[in-house]
Coordinates of C-alpha atoms in Angstrom, one line a residue:
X6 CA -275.9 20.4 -26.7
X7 CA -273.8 19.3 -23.6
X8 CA -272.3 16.1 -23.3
X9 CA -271.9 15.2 -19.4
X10 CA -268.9 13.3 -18.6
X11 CA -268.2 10.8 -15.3
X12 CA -266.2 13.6 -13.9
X13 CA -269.3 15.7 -14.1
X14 CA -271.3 16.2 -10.9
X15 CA -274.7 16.4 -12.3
X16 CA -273.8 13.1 -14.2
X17 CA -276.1 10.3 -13.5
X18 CA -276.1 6.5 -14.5
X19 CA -275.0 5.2 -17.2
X20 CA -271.4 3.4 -17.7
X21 CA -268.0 5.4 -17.4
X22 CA -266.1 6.4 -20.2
X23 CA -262.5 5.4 -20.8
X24 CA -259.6 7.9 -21.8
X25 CA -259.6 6.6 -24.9
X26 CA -263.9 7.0 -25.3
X27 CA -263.3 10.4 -23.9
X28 CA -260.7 11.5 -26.4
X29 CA -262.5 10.0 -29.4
X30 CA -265.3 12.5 -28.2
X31 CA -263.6 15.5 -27.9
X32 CA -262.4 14.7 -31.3
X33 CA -265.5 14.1 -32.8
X34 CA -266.7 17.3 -30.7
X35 CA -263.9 19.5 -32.0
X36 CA -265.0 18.7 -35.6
X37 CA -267.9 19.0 -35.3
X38 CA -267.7 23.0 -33.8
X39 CA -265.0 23.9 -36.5
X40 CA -267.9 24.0 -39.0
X41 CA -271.0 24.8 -36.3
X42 CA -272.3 28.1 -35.4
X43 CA -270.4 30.7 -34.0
X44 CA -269.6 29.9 -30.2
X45 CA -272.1 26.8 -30.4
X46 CA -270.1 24.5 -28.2
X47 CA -266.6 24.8 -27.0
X48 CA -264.4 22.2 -25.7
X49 CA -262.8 23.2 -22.4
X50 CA -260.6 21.1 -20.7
X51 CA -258.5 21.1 -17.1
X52 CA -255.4 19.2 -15.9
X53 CA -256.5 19.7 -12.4
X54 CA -259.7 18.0 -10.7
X55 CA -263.0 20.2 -9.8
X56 CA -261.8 20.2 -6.0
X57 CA -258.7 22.7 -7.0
X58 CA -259.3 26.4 -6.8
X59 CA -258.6 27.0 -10.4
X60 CA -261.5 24.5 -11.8
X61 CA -264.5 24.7 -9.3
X62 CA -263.9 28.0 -8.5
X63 CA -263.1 29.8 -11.5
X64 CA -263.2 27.3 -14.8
X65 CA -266.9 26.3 -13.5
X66 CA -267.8 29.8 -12.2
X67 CA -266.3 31.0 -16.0
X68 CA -268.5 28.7 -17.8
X69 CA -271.5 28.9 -15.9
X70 CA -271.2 33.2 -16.1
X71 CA -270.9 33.2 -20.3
X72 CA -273.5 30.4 -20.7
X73 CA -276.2 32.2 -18.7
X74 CA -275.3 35.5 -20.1
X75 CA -274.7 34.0 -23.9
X76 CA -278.6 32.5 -22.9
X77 CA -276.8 29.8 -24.4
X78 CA -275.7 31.3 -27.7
X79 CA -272.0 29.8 -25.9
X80 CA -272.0 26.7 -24.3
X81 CA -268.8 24.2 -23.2
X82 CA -268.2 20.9 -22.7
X83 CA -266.2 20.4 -19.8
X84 CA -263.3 17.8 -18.8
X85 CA -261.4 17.6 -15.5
X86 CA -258.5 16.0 -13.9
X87 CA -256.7 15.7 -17.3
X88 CA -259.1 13.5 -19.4
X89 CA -258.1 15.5 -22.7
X90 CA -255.1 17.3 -21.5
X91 CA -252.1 16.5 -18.4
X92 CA -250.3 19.2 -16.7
X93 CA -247.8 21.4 -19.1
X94 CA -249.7 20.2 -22.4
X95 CA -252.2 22.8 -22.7
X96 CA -250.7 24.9 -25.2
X97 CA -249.9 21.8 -27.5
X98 CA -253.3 21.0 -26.6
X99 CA -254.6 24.1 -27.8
X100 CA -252.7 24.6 -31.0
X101 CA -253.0 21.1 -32.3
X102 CA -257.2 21.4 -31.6
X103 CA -257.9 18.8 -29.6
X104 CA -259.8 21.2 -27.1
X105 CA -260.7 25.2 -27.6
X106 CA -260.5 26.3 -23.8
X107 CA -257.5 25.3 -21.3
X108 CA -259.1 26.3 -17.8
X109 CA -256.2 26.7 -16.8
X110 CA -253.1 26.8 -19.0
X111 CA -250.5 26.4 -16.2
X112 CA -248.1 28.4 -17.6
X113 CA -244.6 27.7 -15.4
X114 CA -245.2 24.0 -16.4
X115 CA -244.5 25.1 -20.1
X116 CA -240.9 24.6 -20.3
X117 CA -239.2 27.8 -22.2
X118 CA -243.1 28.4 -23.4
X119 CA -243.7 31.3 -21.5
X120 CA -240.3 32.4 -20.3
X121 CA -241.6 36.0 -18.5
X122 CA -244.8 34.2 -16.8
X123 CA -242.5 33.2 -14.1
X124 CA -242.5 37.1 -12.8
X125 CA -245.6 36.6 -10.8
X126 CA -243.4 34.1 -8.3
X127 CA -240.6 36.6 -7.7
X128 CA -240.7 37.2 -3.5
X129 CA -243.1 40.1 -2.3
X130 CA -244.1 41.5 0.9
X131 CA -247.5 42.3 1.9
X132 CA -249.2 40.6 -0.9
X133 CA -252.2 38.8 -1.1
X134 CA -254.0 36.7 -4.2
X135 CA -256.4 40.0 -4.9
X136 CA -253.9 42.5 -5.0
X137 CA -251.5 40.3 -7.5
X138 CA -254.5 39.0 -9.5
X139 CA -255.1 42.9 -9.9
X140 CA -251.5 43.5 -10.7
X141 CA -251.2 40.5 -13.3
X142 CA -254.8 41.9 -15.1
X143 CA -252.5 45.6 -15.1
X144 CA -249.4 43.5 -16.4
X145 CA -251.4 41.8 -19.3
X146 CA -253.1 45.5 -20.2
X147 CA -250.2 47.5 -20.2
X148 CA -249.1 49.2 -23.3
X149 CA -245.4 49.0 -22.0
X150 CA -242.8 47.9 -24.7
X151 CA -240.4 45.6 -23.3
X152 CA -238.7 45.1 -26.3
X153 CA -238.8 45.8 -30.4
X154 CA -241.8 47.2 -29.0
X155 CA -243.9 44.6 -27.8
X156 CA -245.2 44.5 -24.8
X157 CA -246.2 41.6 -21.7
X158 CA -248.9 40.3 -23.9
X159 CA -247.0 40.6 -26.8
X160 CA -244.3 38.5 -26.0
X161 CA -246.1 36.2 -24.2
X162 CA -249.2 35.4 -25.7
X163 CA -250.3 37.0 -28.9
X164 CA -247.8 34.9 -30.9
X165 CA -248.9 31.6 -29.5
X166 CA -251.7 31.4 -31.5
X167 CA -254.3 31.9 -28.5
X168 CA -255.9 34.5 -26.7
X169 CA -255.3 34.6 -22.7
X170 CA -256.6 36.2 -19.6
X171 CA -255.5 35.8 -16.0
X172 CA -257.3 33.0 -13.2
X173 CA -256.8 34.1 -9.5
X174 CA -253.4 34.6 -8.8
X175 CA -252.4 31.9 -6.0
X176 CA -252.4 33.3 -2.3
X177 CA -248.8 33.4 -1.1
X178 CA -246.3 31.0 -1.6
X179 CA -245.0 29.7 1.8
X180 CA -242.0 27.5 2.8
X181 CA -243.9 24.6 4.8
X182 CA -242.0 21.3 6.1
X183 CA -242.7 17.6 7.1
X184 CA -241.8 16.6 10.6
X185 CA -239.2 19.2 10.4
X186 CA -239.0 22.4 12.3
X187 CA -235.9 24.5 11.1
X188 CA -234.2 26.2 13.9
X189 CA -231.5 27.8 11.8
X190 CA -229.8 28.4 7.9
X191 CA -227.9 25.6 9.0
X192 CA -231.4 23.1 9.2
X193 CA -231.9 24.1 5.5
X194 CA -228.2 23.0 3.9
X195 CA -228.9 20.1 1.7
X196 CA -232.4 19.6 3.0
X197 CA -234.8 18.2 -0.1
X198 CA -238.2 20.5 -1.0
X199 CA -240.1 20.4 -3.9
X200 CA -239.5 23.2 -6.1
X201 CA -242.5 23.6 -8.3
X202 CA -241.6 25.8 -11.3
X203 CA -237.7 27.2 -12.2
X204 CA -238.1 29.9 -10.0
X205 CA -238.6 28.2 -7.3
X206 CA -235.3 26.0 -7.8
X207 CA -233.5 29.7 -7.8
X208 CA -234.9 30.3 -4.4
X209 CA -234.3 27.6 -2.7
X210 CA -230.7 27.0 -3.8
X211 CA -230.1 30.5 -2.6
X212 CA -231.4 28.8 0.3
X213 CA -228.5 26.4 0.3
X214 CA -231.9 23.4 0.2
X215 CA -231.5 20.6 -2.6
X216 CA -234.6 21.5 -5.1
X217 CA -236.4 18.5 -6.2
X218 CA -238.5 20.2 -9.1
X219 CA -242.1 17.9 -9.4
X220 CA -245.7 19.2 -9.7
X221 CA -248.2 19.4 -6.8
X222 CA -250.0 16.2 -7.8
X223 CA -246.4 14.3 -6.7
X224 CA -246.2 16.2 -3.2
X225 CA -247.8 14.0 -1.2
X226 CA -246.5 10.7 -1.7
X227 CA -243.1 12.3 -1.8
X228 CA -243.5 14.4 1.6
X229 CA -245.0 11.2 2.9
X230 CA -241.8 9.1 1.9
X231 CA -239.5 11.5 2.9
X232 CA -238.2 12.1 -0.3
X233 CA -238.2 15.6 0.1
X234 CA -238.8 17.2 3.2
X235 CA -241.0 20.3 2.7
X236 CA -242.3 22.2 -0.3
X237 CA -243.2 25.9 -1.7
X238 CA -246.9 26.3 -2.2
X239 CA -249.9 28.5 -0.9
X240 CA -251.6 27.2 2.0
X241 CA -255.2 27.4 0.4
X242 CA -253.2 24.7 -2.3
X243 CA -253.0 22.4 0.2
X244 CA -257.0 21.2 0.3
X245 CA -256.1 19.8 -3.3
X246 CA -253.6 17.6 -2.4
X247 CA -254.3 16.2 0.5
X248 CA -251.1 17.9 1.9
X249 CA -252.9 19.6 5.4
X250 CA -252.3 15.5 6.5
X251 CA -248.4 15.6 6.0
X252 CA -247.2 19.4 6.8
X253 CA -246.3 20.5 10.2
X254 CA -244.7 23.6 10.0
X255 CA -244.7 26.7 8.2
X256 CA -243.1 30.1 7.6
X257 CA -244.9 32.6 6.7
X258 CA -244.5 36.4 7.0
X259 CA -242.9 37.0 3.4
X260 CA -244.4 35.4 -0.2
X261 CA -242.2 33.6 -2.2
X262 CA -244.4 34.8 -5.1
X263 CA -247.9 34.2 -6.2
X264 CA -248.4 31.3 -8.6
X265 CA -250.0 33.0 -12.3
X266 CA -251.8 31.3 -14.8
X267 CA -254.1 31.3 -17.9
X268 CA -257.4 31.3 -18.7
X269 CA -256.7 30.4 -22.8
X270 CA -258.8 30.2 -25.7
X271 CA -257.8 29.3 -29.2
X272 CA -257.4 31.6 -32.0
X273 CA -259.7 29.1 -33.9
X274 CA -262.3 29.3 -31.4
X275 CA -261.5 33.2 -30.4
X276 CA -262.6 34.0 -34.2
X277 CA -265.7 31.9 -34.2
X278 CA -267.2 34.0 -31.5
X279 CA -268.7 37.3 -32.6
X280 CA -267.7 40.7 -31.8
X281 CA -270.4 40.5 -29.2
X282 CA -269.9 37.2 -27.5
X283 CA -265.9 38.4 -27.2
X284 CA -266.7 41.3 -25.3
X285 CA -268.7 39.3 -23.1
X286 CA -265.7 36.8 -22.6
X287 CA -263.0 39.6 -22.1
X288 CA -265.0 41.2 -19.6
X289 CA -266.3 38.4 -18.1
X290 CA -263.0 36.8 -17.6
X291 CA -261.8 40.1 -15.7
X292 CA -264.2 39.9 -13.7
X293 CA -264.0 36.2 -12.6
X294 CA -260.4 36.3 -11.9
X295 CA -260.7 38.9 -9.1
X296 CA -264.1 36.5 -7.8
X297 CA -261.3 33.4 -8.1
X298 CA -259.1 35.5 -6.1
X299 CA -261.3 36.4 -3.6
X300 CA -262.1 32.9 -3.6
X301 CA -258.6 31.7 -3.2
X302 CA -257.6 34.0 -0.1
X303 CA -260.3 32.7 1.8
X304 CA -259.8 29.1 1.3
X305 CA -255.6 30.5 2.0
X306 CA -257.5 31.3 5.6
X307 CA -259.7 28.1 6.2
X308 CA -256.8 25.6 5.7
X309 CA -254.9 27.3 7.7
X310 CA -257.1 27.5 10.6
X311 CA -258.2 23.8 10.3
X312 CA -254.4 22.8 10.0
X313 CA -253.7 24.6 12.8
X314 CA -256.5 23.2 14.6
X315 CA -255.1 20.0 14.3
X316 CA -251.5 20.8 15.5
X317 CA -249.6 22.6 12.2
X318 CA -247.6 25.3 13.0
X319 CA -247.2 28.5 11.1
X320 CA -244.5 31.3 12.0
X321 CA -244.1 34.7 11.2
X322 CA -241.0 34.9 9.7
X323 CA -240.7 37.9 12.2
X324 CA -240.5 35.3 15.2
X325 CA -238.0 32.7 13.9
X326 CA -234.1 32.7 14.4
X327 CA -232.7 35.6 13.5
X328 CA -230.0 33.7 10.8
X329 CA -233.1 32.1 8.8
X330 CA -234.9 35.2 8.8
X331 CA -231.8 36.6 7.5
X332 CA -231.2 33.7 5.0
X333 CA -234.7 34.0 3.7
X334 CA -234.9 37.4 3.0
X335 CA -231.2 37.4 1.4
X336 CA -232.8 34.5 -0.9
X337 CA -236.0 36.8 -2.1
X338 CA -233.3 39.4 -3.1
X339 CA -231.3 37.6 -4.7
X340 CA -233.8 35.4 -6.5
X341 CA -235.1 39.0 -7.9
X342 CA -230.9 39.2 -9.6
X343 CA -230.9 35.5 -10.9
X344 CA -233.8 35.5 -12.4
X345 CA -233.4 38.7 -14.4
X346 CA -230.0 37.7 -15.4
X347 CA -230.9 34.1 -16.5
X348 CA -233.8 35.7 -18.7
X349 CA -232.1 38.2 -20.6
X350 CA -229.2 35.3 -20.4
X351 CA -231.4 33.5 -22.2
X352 CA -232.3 36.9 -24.7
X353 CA -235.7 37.6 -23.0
X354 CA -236.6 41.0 -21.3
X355 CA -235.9 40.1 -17.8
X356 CA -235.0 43.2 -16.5
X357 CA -237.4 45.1 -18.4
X358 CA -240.3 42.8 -17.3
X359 CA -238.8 42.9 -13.3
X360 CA -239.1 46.5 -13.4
X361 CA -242.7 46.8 -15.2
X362 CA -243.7 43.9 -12.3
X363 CA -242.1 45.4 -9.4
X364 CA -244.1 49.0 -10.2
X365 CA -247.4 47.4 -10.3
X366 CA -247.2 45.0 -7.5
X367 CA -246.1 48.3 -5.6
X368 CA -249.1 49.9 -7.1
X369 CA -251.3 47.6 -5.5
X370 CA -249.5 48.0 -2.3
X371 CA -247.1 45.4 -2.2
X372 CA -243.8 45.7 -0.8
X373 CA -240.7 44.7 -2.6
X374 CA -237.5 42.6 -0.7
X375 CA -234.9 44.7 0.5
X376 CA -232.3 45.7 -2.0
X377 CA -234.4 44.8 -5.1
X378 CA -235.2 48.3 -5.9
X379 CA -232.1 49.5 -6.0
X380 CA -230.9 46.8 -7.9
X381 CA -233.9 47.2 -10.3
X382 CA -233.2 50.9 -10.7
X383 CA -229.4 50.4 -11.3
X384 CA -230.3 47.7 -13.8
X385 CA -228.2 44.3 -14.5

């Protein structure tokens, strides 16, 4: 059985269901799956709305892939836009039962949660969302220990109580401004932009800019206020929030990291599947994250072109002032040092977790910042 919800496209007639209908559902829902069949119907749940590359084109796509190739044995019932769960409550979500499957579990909005997710946004060079969603898949394999021998997954994940896979990787984070064209380091001193996640604050106050930390859903009111003045976030990001109306210019050229986040299933619904039915999610998940990511660096390409068409500028980073190229690339560097010495600061793996990170995004052919291997390899 599938119960449709108003969010649902293929929904039709009938009168809309409050937040509080909608929640008494999902708990009636929940219940009722604890004691049904193995895999009969899962909840799965999204802080974001369909429109956003991480719902209807990879949460949807996800879905759609295990029911047809369960033949129904799996089925879901979906929620968007945060009808069961809001943006950084997933895992508490999760845990607590009220839904089975976060699509996606945004993982930087999980305050001291996930405290080595954040690798994914260190700065890179020559990256793209295919070659980092390949490079987070190798990062959740690998049988490296990082320390008392666990490893990525280990630390992360396993003890949470869930089971996890990578969604697309984001295409690269770019610096992009409102009515404001920088024309040196000097432009940046003080300047607001939204920081979206703790690494992004470390960036940009090695910028010498003012981070205003808020998530993406905030940008646009704030960008159209002027209470901050630009904001870190992939291009492609922009269709979901409106924000192709309020940027003007952007620097491009060098990726102030890739955006990672979770695909998540409970360990209560992970154990009713069968043996079967979780080799078909495992492998399906894999191979829907690198579709997502395909997905993702197209859309990177069409919002560009059509916010270009209508006047935004972008700029190599190769072709602006020589001082804020200079200031920018000091900043990837040195967010590489900050944020390995605020993680094991905080008695977490950083270094070890840098290093493992730095040899797989390298792998894939990515380019590390000047200086960070050497720093890397002479350790903190």
């Amino acid at each position: 059985m599938k119960i449709r919800t108003p969010d649902d496209p293929d929904a039709k007639g009938g009168l809309p269901m409050n937040r509080f209908a909608v929640t008494a559902l999902a708990g009636c829902l929940s219940v009722a799956a604890t004691g049904a069949q193995a895999g009969a119907d899962l909840i799965m749940a999204s802080s974001l709305p369909q429109v956003h590359f991480w719902v209807g084109k990879h949460m949807d796509l996800f879905a759609d892939a295990i029911e047809e190739r369960s033949h129904g044995d799996i089925a879901f019932t979906r929620f968007y836009a945060g009808e069961l769960t809001s943006v950084g409550r997933e895992l508490d979500a999760l845990q607590g039962g009220a839904i089975d499957v976060a699509a996606p579990l945004l993982a930087p909005y999980h305050e001291g949660a996930f405290p080595l997710s954040d690798v994914t946004q260190l700065p890179t060079v020559g990256t793209s969302s295919v070659t980092q969603t390949k490079a987070f898949l190798a990062l959740m394999d690998s049988k490296t220990e990082l320390v008392d021998g666990k490893t990525f997954y280990d630390y992360e994940i396993a003890a949470k109580g869930i089971h996890a896979w990578p969604v697309g990787t984001t295409a690269a984070y770019a610096i992009s401004f409102a009515n404001k064209t920088p024309k040196s380091a000097a432009d940046l001193k003080g300047m607001p932009l939204r920081a979206g996640s703790a690494l992004h604050t470390i960036f940009l106050s090695e910028l010498g800019a003012t981070p205003v930390t808020m998530p993406s859903s905030a940008s646009y009111e704030a960008l159209s206020r002027g209470t901050v003045e630009g904001t870190i976030l992939s291009i492609g990001d922009w269709r979901s929030y409106s924000l192709q109306d309020v940027l003007t210019y952007t620097v491009t050229g060098v990726a102030v990291g890739h955006w990672g986040s979770y695909l998540a299933i409970s360990d209560t619904g992970w154990t009713g599947l069968s043996a079967d039915e979780q080799k078909l999610w495992a492998d399906t998940a894999r191979e829907i994250a690198l579709r997502n990511a395909e997905l993702i660096e197209a859309q990177d390409t069409e919002v560009r072109e059509a916010a270009a068409a209508k006047g935004s500028t972008f700029a190599d980073l190769s072709t602006i002032a020589p001082d804020l190229k200079a200031a920018i690339e000091t900043a990837s560097t040195a967010t590489w040092r900050r944020w390995v010495e605020q993680t094991e600061a905080a008695g977490h793996p950083g270094l070890a977790t840098a290093r493992l990170w730095a040899k797989l995004v390298q792998d894939q052919g990515g380019k590390l910042p000047e200086g960070v291997a050497a720093y890397l390899e002479k350790g903190a």
